[in-house]
Short mmCIF file of C-alpha atoms in Angstrom, two decimals:
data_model
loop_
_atom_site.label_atom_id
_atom_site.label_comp_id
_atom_site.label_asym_id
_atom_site.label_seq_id
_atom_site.Cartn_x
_atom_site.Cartn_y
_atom_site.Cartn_z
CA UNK A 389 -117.02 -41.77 206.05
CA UNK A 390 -114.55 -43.86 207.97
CA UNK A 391 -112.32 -47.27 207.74
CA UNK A 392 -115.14 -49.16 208.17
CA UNK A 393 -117.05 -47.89 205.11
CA UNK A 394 -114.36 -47.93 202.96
CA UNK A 395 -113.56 -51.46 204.10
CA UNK A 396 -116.77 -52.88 203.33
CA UNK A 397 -116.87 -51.24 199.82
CA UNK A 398 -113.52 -53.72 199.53
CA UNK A 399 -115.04 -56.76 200.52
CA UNK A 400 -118.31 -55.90 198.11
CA UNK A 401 -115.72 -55.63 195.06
CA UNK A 402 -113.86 -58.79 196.53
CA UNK A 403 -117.25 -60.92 196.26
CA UNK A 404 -117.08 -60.52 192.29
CA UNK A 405 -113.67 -63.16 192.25
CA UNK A 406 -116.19 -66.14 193.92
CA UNK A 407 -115.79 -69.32 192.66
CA UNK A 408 -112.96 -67.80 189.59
CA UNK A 409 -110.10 -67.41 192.28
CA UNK A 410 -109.50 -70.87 193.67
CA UNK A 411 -107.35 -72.00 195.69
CA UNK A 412 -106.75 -68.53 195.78
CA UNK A 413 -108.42 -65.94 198.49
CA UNK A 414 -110.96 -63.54 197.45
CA UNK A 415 -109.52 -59.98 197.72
CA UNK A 416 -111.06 -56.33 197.32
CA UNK A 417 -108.96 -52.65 197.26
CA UNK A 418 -109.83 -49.24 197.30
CA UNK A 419 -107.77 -46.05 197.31
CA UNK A 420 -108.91 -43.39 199.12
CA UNK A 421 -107.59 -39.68 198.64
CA UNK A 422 -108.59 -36.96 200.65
CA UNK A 423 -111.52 -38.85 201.32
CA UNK A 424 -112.12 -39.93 198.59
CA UNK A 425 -111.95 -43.11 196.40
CA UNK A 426 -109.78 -42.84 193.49
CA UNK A 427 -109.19 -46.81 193.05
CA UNK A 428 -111.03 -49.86 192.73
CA UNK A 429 -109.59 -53.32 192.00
CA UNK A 430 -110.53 -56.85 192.99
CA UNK A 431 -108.70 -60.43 192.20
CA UNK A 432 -110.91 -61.63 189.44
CA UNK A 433 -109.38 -65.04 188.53
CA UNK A 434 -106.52 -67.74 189.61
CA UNK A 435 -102.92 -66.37 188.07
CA UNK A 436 -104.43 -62.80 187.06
CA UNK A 437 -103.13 -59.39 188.87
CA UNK A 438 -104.03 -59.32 192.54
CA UNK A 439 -106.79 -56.82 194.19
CA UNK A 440 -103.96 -54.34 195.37
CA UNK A 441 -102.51 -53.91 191.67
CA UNK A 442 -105.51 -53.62 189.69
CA UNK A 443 -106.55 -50.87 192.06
CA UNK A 444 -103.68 -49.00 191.53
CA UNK A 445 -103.67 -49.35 187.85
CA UNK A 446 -106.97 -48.08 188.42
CA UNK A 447 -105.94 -45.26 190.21
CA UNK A 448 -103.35 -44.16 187.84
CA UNK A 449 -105.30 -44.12 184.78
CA UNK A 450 -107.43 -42.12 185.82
CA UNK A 451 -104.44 -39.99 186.38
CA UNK A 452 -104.34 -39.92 190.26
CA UNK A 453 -101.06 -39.57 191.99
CA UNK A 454 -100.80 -42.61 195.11
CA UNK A 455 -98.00 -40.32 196.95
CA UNK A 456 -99.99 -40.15 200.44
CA UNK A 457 -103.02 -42.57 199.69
CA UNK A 458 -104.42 -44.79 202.04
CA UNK A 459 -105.37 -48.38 200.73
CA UNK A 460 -108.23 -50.58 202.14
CA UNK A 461 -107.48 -54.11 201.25
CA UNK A 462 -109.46 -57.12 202.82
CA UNK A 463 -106.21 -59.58 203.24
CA UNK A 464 -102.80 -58.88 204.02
CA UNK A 465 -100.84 -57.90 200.62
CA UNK A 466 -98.46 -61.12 199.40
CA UNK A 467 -94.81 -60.90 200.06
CA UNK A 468 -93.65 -63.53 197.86
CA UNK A 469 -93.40 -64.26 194.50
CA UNK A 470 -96.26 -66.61 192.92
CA UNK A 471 -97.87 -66.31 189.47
CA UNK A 472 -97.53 -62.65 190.57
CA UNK A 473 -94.66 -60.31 191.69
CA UNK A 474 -95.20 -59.37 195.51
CA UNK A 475 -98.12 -56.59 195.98
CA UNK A 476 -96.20 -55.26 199.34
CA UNK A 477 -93.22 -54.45 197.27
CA UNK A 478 -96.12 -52.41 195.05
CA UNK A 479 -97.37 -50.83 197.57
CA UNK A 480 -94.27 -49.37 199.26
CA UNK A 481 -93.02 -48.10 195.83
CA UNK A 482 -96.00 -46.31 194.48
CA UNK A 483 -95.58 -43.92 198.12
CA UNK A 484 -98.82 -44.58 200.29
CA UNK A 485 -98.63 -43.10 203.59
CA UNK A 486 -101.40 -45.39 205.50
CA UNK A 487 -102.43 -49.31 204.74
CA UNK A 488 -105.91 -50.64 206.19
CA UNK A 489 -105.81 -54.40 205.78
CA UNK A 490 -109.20 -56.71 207.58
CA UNK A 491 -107.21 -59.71 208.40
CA UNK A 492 -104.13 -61.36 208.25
CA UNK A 493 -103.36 -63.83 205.82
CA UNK A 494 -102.58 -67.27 207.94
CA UNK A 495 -100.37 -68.59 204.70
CA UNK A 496 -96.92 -69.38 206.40
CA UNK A 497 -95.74 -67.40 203.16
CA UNK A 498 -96.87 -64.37 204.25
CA UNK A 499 -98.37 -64.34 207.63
CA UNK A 500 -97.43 -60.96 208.94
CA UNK A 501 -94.32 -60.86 207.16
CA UNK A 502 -95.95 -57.85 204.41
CA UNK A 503 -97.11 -55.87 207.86
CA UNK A 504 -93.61 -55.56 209.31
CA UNK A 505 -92.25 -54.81 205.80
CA UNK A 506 -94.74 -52.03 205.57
CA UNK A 507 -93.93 -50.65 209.23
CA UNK A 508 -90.07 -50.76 208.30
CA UNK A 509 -91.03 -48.67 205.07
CA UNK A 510 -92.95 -46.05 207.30
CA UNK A 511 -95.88 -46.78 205.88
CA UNK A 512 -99.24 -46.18 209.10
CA UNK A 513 -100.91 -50.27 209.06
CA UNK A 514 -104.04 -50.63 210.91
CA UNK A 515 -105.31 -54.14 211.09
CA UNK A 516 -108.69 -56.32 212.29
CA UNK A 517 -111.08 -53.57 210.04
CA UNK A 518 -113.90 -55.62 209.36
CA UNK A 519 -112.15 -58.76 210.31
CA UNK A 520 -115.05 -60.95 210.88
CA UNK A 521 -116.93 -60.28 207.49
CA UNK A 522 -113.46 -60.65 205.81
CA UNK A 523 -113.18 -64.26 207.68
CA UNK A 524 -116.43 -65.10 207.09
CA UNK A 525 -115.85 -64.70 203.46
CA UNK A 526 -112.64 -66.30 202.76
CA UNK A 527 -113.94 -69.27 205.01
CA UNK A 528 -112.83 -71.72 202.25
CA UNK A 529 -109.39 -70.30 201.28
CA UNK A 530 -108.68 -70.38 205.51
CA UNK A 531 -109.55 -74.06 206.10
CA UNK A 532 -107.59 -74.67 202.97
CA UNK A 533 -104.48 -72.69 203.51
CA UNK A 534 -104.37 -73.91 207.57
CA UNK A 535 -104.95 -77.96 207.00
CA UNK A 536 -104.22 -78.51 203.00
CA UNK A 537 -107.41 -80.39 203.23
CA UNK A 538 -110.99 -79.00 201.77
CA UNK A 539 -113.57 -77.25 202.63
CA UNK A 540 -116.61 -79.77 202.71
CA UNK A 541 -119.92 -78.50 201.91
CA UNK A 542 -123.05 -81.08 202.26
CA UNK A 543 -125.62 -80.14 199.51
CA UNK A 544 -129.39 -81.98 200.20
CA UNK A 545 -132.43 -81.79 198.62
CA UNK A 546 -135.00 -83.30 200.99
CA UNK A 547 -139.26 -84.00 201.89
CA UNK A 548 -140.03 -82.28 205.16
CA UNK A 549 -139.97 -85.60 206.59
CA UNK A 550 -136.09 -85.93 205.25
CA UNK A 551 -135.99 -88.16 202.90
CA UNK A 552 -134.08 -87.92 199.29
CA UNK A 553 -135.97 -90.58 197.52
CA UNK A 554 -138.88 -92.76 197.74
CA UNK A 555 -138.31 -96.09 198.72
CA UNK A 556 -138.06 -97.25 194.85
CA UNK A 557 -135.53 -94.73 194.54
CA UNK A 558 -137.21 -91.71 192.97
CA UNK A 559 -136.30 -88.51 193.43
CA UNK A 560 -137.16 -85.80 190.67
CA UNK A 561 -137.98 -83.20 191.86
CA UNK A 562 -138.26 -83.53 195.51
CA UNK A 563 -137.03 -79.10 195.13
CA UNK A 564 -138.71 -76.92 192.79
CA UNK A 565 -137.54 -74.76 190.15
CA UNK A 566 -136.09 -71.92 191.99
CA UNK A 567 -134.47 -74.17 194.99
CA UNK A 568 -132.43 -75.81 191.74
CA UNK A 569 -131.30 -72.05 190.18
CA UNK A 570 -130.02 -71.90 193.64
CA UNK A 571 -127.74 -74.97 193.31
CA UNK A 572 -125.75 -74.09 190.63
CA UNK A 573 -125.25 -70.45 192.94
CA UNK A 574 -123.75 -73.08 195.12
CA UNK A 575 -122.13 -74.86 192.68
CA UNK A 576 -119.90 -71.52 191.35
CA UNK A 577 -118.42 -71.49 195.07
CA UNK A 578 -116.65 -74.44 194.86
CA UNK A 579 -114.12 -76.45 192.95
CA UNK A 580 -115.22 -79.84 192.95
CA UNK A 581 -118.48 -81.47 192.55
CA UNK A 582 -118.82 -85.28 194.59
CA UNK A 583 -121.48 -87.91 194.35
CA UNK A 584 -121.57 -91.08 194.87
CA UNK A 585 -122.30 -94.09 191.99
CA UNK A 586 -125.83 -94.33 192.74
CA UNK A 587 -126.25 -90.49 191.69
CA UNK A 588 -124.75 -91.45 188.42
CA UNK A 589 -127.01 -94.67 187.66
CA UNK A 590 -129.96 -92.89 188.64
CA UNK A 591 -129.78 -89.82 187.54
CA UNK A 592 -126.88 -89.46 184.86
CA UNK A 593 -125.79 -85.52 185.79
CA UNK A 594 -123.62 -83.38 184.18
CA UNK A 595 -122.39 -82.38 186.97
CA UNK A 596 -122.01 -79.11 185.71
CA UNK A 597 -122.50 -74.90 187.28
CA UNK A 598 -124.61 -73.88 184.48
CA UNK A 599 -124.50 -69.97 185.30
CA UNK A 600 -122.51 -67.23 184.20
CA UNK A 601 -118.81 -66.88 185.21
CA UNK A 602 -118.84 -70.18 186.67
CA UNK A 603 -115.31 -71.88 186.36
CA UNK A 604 -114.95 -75.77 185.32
CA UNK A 605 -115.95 -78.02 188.55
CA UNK A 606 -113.68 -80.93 189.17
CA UNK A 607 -116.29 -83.82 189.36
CA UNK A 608 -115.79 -86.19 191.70
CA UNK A 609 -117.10 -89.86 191.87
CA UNK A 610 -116.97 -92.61 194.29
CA UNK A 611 -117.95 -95.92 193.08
CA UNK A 612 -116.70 -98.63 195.34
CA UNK A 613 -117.66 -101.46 193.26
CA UNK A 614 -117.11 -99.76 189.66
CA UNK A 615 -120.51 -99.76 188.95
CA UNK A 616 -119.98 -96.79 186.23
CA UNK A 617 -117.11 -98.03 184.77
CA UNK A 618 -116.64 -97.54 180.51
CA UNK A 619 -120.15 -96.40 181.26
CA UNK A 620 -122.14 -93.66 178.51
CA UNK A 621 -122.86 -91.62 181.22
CA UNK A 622 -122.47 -87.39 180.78
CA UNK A 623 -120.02 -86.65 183.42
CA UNK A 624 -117.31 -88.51 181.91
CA UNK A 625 -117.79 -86.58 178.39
CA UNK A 626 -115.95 -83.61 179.32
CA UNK A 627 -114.11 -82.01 181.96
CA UNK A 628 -111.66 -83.71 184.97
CA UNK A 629 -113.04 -86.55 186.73
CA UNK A 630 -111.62 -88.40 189.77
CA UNK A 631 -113.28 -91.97 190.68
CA UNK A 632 -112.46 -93.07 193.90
CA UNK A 633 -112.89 -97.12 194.20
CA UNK A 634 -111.88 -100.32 195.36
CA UNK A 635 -112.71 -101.89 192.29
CA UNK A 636 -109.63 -103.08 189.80
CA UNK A 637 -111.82 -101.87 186.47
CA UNK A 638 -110.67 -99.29 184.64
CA UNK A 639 -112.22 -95.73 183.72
CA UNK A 640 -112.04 -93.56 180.05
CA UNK A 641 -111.30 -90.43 180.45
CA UNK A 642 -111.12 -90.47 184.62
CA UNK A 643 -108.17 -90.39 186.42
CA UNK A 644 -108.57 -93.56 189.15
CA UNK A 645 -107.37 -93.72 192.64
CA UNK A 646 -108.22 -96.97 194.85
CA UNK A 647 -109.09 -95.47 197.88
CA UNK A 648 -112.71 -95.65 199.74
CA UNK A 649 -112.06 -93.95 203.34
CA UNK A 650 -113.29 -90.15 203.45
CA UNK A 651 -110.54 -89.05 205.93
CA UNK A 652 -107.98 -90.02 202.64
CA UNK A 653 -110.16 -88.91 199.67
CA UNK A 654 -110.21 -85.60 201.10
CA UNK A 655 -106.23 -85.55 202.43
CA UNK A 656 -105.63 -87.01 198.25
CA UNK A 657 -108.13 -83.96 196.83
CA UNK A 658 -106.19 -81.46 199.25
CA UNK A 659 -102.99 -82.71 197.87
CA UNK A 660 -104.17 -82.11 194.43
CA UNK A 661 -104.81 -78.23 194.61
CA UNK A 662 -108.43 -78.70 195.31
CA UNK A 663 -109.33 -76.21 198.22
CA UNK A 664 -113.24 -77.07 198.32
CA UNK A 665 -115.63 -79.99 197.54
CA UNK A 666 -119.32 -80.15 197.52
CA UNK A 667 -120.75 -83.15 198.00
CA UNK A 668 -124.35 -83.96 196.52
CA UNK A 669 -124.47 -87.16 196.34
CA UNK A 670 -127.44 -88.17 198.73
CA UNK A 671 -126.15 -91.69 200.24
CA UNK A 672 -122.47 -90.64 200.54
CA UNK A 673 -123.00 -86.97 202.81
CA UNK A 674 -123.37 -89.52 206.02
CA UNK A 675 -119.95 -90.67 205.39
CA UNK A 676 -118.42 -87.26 205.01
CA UNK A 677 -120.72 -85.52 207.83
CA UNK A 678 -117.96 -85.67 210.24
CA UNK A 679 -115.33 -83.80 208.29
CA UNK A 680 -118.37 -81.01 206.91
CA UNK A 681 -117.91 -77.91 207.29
CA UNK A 682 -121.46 -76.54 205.98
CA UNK A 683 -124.53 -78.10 204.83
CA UNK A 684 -126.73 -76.48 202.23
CA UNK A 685 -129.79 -78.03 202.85
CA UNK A 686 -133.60 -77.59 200.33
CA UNK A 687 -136.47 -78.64 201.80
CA UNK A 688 -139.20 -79.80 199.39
CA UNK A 689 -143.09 -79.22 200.61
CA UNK A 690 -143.56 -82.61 199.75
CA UNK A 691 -143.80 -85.74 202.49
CA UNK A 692 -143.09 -89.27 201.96
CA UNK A 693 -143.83 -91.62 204.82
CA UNK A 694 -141.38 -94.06 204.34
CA UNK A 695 -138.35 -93.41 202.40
CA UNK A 696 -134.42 -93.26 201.43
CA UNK A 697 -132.83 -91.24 204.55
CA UNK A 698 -129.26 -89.63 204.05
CA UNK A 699 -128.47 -89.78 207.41
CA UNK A 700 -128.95 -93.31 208.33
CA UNK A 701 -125.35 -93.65 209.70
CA UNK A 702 -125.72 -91.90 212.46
CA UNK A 703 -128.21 -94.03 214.15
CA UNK A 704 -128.69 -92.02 217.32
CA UNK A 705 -130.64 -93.20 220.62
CA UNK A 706 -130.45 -90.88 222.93
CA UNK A 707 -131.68 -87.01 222.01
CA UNK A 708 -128.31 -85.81 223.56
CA UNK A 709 -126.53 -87.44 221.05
CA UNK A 710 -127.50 -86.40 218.29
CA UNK A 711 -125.47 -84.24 215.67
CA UNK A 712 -126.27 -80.72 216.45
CA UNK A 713 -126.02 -77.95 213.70
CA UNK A 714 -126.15 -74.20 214.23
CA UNK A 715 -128.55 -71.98 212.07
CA UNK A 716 -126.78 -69.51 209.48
CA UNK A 717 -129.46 -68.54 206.97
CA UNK A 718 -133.30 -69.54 205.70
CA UNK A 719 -134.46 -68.68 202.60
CA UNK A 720 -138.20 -69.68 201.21
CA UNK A 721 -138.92 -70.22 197.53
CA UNK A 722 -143.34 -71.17 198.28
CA UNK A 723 -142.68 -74.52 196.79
CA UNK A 724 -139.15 -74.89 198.92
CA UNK A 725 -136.97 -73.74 201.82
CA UNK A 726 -133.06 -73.21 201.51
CA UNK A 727 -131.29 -74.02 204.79
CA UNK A 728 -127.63 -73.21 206.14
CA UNK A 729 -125.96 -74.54 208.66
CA UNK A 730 -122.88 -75.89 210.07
CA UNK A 731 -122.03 -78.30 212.62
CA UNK A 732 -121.53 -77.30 215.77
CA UNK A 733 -118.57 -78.23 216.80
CA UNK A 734 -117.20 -75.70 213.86
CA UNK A 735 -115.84 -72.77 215.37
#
């Protein structure tokens, strides 16, 4: 067994803090003694111990001494103070000899600073184990920690011709059942939930993740005209709710900012903590396509003809211009097929 295997049984224990750890990274540790792994620990919710700790505790209960561990950690330890104490400071004390760490962590609070500290305390640090999966998996936290704006995710259900409604406007169920479990998987990964007005006149959603472990979504509306204003519709019963409008009405129990242009919303949402959006309201994703980062789109086996199109916006002529996306993963459910991608242009 080597780094690498260790490493990847981190970011496997890191995986269980999805969708509980925001704005925070996902993180995974293991401690391995004479080859062998005497600690586990993971960050399992915003404010709660970090990975690195709760391995350790783990460790030491079971009565291991850490003099001359190695840890495997899949983001560089903290170095400052936040809701918790610094994990580098943890680290040095409890007398490991070696540190594997995947990646860097690109916050300007830490940023290589916990590496050198390390090195200065003697401690072996080998970096870039596994950097890619780590990356790949902490995709939200980066674009959040490097811009302060959110990750935007473009959630579709569509007819293999791509349309999201009829032309009267209907649209249940376009997905079947399994394509819809699927959506609240979706749902857990991110922090806020956007549609547009229409969503909420046709359809009245809780806007809810209705799966285990899933953390409180922000709900986010955008209703130009204040078409749900004082309305009795379910996503204003419980929970935070931002409308963004134009409109001078006034919203119970939503907090209201007049503001329409995407660029801002998402610039306002960043400023408010919120590292991740996904937006599901059909009419609005044009609007947002330029600043998306992934698109989750579910292709019903149904076909319309003529119908509502999400992507009318774009109005292309020419083949070569048309918005390209790059293939991640396909997934078939018989009656539906699950597609990711992301744009192109994202690196």
């Amino acid at each position: 067994m080597n780094d690498e295997y260790f490493m990847s049984l981190a970011l496997e224990l890191a995986k269980k803090g999805e969708g509980g750890v925001n704005p925070n990274p996902m993180v995974g540790a293991v401690i391995v003694k004479d080859g062998k792994v005497i600690g586990k620990g993971y960050h399992q919710y915003f404010g709660d111990k970090h990975a690195e700790v709760n391995a350790i505790e783990d460790a030491k209960s079971k009565g291991h001494s850490l003099e001359g561990a190695t840890m495997y950690v899949t983001l560089e330890p903290c170095s400052h103070w936040g809701k918790q104490p610094p994990c580098v400071d943890r680290i040095i004390k409890e007398g490991f000899s070696r540190v594997v760490i995947a990646m860097e962590d690109p916050n300007p609070l830490v940023n290589g600073k916990s590496i050198e500290k390390l090195k200065k305390a003697g401690i072996e640090v080998k970096v870039g184990i596994l950097k890619e999966e780590a990356r790949k998996l902490n995709e939200i936290f980066l674009k959040y920690i490097t811009t302060k704006t959110p990750f935007v995710a473009i959630k579709l259900a569509l007819t293999l011709d791509g349309f999201i409604a009829t032309k009267t406007f209907s649209s249940k169920w376009i997905t079947g059942k399994k394509a819809r479990e699927k959506v609240q998987e979706l749902r857990k990964k991110y922090m806020a939930i956007m549609v547009g007005a229409n969503t909420i006149l046709k359809d009245d959603p809780k806007l809810t993740c209705r799966i285990e472990g899933c953390t409180e979504k922000v709900k986010v509306i955008l209703d130009r005209h204040g078409l749900t204003a004082n309305g009795n519709f379910r996503a204003f019963k419980n929970g935070k709710v931002i409308v963004f409008t134009k409109s001078e009405k006034e919203w119970n129990n939503a907090e209201v900012i007049r503001e329409t242009n995407p660029g801002r919303i998402l610039k306002i949402l960043g400023e408010k903590g919120i590292d991740s959006v996904l937006i599901e309201g059909g009419r609005i994703a044009c609007q947002f396509l330029p600043f998306a980062n992934k698109l989750h789109l579910f292709y019903g086996n149904k076909l319309f003809g003529k119908g509502i199109s999400p992507f009318e916006c774009l109005n292309v002529d020419k083949v070569s211009d048309a918005f390209k996306v790059e293939f991640l993963k396909f997934e078939s459910f018989r009656d539906s097929l699950y597609v990711e991608a992301k744009p192109c242009s994202q690196e």
